[in-house]
PDB file of C-alpha atoms in Angstrom:
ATOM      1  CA  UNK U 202      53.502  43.665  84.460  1.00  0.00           C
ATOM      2  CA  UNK U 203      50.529  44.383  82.300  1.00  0.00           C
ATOM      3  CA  UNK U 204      47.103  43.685  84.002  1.00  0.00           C
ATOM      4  CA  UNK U 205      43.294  44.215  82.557  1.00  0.00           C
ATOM      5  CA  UNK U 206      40.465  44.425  85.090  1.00  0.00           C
ATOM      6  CA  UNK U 207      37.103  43.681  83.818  1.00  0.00           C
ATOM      7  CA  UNK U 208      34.971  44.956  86.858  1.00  0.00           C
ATOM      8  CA  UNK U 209      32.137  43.098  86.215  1.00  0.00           C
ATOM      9  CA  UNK U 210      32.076  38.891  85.815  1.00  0.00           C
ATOM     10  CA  UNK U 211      28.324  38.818  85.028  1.00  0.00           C
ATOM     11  CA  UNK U 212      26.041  41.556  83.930  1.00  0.00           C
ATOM     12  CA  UNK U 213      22.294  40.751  82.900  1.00  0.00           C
ATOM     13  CA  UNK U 214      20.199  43.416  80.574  1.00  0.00           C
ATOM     14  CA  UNK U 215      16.634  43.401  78.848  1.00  0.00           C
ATOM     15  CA  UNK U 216      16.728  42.689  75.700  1.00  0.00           C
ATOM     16  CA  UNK U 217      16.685  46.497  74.070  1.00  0.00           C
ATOM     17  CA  UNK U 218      18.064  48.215  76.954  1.00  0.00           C
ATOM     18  CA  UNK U 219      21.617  49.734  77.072  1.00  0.00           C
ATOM     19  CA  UNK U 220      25.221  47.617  77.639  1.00  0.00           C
ATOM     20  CA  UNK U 221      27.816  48.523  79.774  1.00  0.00           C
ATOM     21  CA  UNK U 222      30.710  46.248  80.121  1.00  0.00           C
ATOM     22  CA  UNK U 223      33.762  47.925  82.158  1.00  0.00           C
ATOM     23  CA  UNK U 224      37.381  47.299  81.403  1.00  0.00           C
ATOM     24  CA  UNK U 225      40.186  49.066  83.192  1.00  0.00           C
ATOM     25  CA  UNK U 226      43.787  48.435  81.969  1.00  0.00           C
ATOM     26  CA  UNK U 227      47.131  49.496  83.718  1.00  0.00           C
ATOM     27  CA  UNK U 228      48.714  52.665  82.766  1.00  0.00           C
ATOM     28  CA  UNK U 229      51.483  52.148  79.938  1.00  0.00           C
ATOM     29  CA  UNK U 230      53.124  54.010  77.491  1.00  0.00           C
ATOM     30  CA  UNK U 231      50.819  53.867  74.603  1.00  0.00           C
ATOM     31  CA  UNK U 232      48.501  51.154  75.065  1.00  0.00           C
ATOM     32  CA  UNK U 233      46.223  49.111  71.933  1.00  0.00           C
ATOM     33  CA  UNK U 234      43.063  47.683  73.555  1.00  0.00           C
ATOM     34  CA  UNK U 235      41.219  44.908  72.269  1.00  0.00           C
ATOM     35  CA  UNK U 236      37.282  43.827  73.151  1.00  0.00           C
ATOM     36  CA  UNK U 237      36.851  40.265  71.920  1.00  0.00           C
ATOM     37  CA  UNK U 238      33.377  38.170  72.397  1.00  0.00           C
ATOM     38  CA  UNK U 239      33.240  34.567  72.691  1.00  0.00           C
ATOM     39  CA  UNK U 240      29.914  32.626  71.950  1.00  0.00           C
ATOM     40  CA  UNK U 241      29.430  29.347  73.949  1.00  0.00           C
ATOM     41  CA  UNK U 242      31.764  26.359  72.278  1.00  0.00           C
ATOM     42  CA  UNK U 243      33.517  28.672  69.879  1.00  0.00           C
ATOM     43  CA  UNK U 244      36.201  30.976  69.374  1.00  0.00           C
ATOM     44  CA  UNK U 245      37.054  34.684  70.298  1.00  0.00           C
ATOM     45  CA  UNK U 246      36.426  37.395  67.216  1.00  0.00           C
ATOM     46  CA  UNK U 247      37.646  40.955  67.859  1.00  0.00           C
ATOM     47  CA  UNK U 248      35.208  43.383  68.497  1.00  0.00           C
ATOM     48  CA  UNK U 249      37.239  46.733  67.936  1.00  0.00           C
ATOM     49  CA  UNK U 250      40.507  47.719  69.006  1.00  0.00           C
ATOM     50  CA  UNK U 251      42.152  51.357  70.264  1.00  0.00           C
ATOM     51  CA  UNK U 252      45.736  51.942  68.608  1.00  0.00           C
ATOM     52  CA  UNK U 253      46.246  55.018  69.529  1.00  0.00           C
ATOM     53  CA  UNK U 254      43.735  56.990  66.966  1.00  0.00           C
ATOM     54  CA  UNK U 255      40.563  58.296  67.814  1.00  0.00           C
ATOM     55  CA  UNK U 256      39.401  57.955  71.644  1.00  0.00           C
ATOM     56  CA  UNK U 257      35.927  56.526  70.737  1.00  0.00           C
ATOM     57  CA  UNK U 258      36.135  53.395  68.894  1.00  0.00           C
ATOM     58  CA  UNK U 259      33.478  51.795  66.806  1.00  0.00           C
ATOM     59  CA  UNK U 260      33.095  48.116  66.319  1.00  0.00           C
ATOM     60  CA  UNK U 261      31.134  45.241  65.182  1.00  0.00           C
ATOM     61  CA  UNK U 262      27.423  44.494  65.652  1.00  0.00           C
ATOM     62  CA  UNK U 263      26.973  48.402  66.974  1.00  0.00           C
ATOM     63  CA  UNK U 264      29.518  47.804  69.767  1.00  0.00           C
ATOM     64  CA  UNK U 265      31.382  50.934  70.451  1.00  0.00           C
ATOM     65  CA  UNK U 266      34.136  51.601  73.314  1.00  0.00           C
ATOM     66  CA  UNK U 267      35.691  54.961  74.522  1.00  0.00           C
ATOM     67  CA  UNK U 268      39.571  55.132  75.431  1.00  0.00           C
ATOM     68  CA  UNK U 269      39.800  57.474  78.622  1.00  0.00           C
ATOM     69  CA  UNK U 270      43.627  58.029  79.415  1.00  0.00           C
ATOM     70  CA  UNK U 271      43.214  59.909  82.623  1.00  0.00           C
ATOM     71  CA  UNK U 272      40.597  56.768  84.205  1.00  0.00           C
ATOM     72  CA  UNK U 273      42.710  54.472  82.323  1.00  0.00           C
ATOM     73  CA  UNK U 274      39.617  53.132  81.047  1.00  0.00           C
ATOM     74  CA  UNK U 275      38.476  51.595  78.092  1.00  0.00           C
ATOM     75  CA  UNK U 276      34.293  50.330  78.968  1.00  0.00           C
ATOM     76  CA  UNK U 277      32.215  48.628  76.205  1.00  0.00           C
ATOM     77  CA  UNK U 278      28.979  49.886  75.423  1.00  0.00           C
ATOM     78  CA  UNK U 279      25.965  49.130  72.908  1.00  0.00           C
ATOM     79  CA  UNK U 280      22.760  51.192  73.008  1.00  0.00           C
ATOM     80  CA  UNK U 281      20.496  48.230  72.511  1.00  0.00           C
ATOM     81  CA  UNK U 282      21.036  45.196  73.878  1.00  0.00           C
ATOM     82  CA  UNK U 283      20.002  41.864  71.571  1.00  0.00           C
ATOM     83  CA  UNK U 284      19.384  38.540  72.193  1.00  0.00           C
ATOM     84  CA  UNK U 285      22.328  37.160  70.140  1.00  0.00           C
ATOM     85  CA  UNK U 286      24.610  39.727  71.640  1.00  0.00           C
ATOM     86  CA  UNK U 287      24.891  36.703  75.069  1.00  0.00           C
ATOM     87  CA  UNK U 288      28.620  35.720  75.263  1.00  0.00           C
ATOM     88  CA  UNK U 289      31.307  36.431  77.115  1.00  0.00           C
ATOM     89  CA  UNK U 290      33.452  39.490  76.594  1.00  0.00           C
ATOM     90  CA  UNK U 291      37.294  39.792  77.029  1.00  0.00           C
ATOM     91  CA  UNK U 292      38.900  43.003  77.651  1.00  0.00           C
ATOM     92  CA  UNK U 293      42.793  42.743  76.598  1.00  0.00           C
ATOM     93  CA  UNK U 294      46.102  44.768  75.900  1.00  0.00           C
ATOM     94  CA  UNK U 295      49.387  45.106  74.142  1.00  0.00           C
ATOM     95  CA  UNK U 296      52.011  47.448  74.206  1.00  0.00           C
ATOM     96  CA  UNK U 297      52.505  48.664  71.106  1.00  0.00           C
ATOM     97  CA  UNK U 298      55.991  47.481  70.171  1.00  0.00           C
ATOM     98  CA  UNK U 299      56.160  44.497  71.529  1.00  0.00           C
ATOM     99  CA  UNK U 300      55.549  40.804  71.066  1.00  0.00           C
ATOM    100  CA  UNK U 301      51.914  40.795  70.321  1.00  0.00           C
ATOM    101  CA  UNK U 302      51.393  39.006  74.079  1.00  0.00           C
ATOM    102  CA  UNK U 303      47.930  39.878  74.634  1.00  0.00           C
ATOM    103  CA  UNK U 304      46.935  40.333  78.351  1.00  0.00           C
ATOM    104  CA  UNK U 305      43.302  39.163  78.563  1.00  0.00           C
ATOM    105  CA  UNK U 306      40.847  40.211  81.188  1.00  0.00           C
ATOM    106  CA  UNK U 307      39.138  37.705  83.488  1.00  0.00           C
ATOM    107  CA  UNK U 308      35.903  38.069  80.905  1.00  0.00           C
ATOM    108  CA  UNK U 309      32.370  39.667  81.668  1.00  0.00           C
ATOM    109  CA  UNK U 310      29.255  37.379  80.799  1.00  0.00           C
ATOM    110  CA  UNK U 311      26.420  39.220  79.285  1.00  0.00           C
ATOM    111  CA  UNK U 312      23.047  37.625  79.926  1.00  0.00           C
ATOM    112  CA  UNK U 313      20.267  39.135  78.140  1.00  0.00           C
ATOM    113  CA  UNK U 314      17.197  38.400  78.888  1.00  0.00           C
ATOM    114  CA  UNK U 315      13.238  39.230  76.503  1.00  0.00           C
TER     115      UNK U 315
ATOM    116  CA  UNK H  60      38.253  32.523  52.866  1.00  0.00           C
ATOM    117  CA  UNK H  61      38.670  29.612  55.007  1.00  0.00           C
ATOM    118  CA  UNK H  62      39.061  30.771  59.123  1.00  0.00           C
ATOM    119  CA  UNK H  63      41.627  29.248  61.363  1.00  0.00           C
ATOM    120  CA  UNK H  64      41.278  25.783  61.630  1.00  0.00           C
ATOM    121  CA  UNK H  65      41.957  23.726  64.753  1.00  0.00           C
ATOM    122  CA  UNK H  66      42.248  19.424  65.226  1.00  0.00           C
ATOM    123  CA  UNK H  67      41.478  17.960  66.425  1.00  0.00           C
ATOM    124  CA  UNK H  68      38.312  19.963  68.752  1.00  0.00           C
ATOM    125  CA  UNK H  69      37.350  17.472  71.354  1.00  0.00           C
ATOM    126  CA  UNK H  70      40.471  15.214  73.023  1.00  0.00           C
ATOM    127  CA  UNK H  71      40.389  12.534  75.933  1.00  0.00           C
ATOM    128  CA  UNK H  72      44.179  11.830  77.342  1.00  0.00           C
ATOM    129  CA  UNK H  73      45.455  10.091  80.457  1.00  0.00           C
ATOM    130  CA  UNK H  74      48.103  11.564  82.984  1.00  0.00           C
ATOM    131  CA  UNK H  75      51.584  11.157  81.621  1.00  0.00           C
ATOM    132  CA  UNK H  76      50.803  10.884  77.829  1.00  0.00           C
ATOM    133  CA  UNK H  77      51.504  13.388  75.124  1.00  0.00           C
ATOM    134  CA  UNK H  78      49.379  14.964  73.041  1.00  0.00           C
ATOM    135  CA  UNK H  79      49.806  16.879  69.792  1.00  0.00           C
ATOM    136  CA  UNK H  80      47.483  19.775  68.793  1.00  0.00           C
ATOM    137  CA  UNK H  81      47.409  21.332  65.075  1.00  0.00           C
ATOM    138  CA  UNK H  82      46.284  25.119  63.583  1.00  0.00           C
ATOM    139  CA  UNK H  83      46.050  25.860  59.982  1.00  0.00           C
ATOM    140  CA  UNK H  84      46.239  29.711  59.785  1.00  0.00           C
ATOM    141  CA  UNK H  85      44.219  32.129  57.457  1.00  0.00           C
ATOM    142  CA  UNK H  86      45.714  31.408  53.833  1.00  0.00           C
ATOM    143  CA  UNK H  87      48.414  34.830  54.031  1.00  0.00           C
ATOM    144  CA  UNK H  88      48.811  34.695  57.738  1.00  0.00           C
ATOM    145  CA  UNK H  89      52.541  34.134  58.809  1.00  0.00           C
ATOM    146  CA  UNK H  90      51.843  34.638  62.610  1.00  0.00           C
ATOM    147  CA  UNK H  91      50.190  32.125  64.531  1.00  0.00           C
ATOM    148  CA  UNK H  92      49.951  32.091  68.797  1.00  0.00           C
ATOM    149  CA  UNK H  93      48.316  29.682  71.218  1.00  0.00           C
ATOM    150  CA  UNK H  94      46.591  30.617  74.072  1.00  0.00           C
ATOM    151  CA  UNK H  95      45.216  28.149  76.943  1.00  0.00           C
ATOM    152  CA  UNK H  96      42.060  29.026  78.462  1.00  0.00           C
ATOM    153  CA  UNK H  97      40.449  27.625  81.793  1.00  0.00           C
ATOM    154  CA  UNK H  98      37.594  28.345  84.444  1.00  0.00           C
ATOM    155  CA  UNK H  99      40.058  29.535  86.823  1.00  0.00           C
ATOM    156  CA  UNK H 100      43.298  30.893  85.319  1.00  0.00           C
ATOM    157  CA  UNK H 101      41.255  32.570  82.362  1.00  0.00           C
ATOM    158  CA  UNK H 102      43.198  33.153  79.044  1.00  0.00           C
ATOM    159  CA  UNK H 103      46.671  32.612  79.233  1.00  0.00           C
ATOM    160  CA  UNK H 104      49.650  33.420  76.273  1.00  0.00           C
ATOM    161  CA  UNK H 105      51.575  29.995  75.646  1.00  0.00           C
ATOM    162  CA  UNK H 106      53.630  31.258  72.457  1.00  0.00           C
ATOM    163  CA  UNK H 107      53.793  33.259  69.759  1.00  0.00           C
ATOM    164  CA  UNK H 108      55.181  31.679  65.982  1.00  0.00           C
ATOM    165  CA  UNK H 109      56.133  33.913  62.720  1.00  0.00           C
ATOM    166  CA  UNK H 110      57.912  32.675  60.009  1.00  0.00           C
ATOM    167  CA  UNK H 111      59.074  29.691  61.948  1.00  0.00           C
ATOM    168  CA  UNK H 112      60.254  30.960  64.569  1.00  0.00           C
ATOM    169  CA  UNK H 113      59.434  31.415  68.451  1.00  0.00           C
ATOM    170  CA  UNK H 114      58.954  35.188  68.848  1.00  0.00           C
ATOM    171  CA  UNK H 115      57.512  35.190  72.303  1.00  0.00           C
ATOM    172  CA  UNK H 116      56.787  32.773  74.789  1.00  0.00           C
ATOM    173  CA  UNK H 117      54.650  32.653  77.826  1.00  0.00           C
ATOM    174  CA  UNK H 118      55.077  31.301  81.507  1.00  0.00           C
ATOM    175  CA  UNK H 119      54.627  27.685  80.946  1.00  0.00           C
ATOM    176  CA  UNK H 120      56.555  24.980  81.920  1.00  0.00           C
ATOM    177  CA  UNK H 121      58.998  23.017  79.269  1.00  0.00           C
ATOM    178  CA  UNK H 122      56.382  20.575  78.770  1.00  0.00           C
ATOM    179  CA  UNK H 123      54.654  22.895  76.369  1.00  0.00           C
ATOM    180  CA  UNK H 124      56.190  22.819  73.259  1.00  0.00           C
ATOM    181  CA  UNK H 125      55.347  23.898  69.738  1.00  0.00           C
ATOM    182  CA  UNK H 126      56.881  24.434  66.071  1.00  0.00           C
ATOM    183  CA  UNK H 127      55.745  26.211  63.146  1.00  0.00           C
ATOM    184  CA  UNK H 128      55.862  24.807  59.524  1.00  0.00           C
ATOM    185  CA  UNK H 129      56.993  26.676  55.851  1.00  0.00           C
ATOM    186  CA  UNK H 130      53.440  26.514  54.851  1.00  0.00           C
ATOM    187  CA  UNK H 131      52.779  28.504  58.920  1.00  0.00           C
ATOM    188  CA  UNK H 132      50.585  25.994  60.266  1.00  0.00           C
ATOM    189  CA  UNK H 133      51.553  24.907  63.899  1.00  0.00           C
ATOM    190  CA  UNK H 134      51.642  22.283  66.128  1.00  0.00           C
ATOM    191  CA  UNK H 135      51.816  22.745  70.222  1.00  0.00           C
ATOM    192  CA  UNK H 136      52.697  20.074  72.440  1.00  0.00           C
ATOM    193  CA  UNK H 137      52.366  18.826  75.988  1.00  0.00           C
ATOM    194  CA  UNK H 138      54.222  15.980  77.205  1.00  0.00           C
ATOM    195  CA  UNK H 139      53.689  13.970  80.460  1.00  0.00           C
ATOM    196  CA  UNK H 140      49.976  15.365  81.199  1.00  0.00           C
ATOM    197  CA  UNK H 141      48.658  16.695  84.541  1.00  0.00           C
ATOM    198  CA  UNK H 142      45.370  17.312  85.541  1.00  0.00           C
ATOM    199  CA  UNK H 143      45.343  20.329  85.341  1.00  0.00           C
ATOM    200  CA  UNK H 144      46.464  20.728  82.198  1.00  0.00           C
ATOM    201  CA  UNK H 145      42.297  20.118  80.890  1.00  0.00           C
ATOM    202  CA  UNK H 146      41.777  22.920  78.875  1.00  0.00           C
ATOM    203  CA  UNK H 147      40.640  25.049  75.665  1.00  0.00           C
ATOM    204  CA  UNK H 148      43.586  25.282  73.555  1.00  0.00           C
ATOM    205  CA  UNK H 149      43.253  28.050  71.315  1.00  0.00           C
ATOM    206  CA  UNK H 150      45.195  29.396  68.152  1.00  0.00           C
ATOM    207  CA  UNK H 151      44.928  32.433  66.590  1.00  0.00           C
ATOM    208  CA  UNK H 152      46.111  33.663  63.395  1.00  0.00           C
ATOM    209  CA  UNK H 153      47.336  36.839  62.067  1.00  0.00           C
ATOM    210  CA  UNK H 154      49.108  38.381  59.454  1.00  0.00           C
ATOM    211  CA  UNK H 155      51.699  39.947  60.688  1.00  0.00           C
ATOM    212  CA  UNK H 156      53.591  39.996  64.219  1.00  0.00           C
ATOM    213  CA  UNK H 157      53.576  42.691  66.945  1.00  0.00           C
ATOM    214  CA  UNK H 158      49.378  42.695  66.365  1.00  0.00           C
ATOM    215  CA  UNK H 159      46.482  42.576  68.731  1.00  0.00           C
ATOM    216  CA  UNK H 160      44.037  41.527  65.414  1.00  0.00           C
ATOM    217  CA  UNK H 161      43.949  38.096  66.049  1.00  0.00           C
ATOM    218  CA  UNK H 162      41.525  35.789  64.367  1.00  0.00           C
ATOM    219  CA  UNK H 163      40.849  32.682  66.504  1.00  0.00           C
ATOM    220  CA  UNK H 164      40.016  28.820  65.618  1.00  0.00           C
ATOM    221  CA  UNK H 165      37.173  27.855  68.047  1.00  0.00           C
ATOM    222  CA  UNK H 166      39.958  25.448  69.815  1.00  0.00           C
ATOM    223  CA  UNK H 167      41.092  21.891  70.808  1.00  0.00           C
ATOM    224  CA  UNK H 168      39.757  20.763  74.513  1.00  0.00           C
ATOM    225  CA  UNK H 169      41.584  18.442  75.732  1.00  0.00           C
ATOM    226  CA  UNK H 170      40.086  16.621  79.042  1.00  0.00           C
ATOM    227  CA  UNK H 171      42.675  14.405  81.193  1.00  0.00           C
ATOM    228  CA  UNK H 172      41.922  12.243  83.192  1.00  0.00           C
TER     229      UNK H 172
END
């Protein structure tokens, strides 16, 4: 069965400092991964996504994520951290061909503080 | 354009009712899914709809139900509620099947009590 392991549950940054938010995903055929933030009382919004194109993947709101096969890997980062960037973040996957099931992660909240 | 909408958001049930949720889709979208998310279990897949019909279905018992309409709007359903069945509910929307893109409502919670 599919499984996504978000490392971290909380992680806490200055506002203007660097985010890393880790995501590992089981090994499958040809994975698409998905980074999706949820801000308090609302609903998730996608992020970016990997399908299988380039390895680095660029987002919203200067989010970018890098797709490493061989550490089956797929960690969120963001060179400056912002105030409004506080939220939780799900890591999730497909398979592509299948029933668009997605697998979520457990979720990381970000906490950024001035 | 108009983003998924969800009704009703905020829900107060007793154990052993029903309750009825509803979605309205992005105008264009034919695939709509439902997800259940709670402090311990996280975000789990109930079901997937396109074009009517049940493409995929999570591990939930019978008791969760739902149906999709011409128009793709949705309804989900749990009969005879538990405890622990307080949750978010959430749909998402997308335009095709067999697609990670989803765009989500901001979700029904139902409380039970």
């Amino acid at each position: 069965a599919q499984s996504v392991t978000q490392l971290d549950s909380h992680v806490s940054v200055s506002e203007g400092t660097p985010v890393l938010l880790r995501c590992n995903y089981s090994s499958s055929y040809s994975p698409s991964l998905f980074w999706y933030v949820q801000h308090p009382n609302k609903g998730l919004q996608l992020l970016l996504k990997y399908t299988s194109a380039a390895t680095l993947v660029k987002g919203i709101n200067g989010f970018e994520a890098e797709f490493k096969k061989s550490e089956t890997s797929f960690h969120l980062t963001k060179p400056s951290a912002h105030m409004s960037d506080a939220a939780e973040y799900f890591c999730a996957q497909i398979n592509t061909g299948t029933a668009s099931k997605l697998t979520f992660g457990t979720g990381t909240r970000l906490q950024v503080t001035l | 354009k108009a983003g998924v909408t969800q009704t009703p958001r905020y829900l107060i049930k007793t154990r052993g009712q029903q309750v009825t949720l509803s979605c309205s889709p992005i105008s264009g979208h034919r695939s709509v899914s439902w997800y259940q998310q709670t402090p311990g279990q996280g975000l789990q897949f109930l079901f997937e709809y396109f074009s009517e019909t049940q493409r995929n279905k999570g591990n939930f018992p019978g008791r969760f139900s739902g149906r999709q309409f011409s128009n793709s709007r949705s309804e989900m359903n749990v009969s005879t509620l538990e405890l622990g069945d307080s949750a978010l509910y959430l749909c998402a929307s997308s335009l095709e099947y067999d697609t990670g893109e989803l765009f989500f409502g901001e979700g029904s919670r139902l409380t039970v009590l």
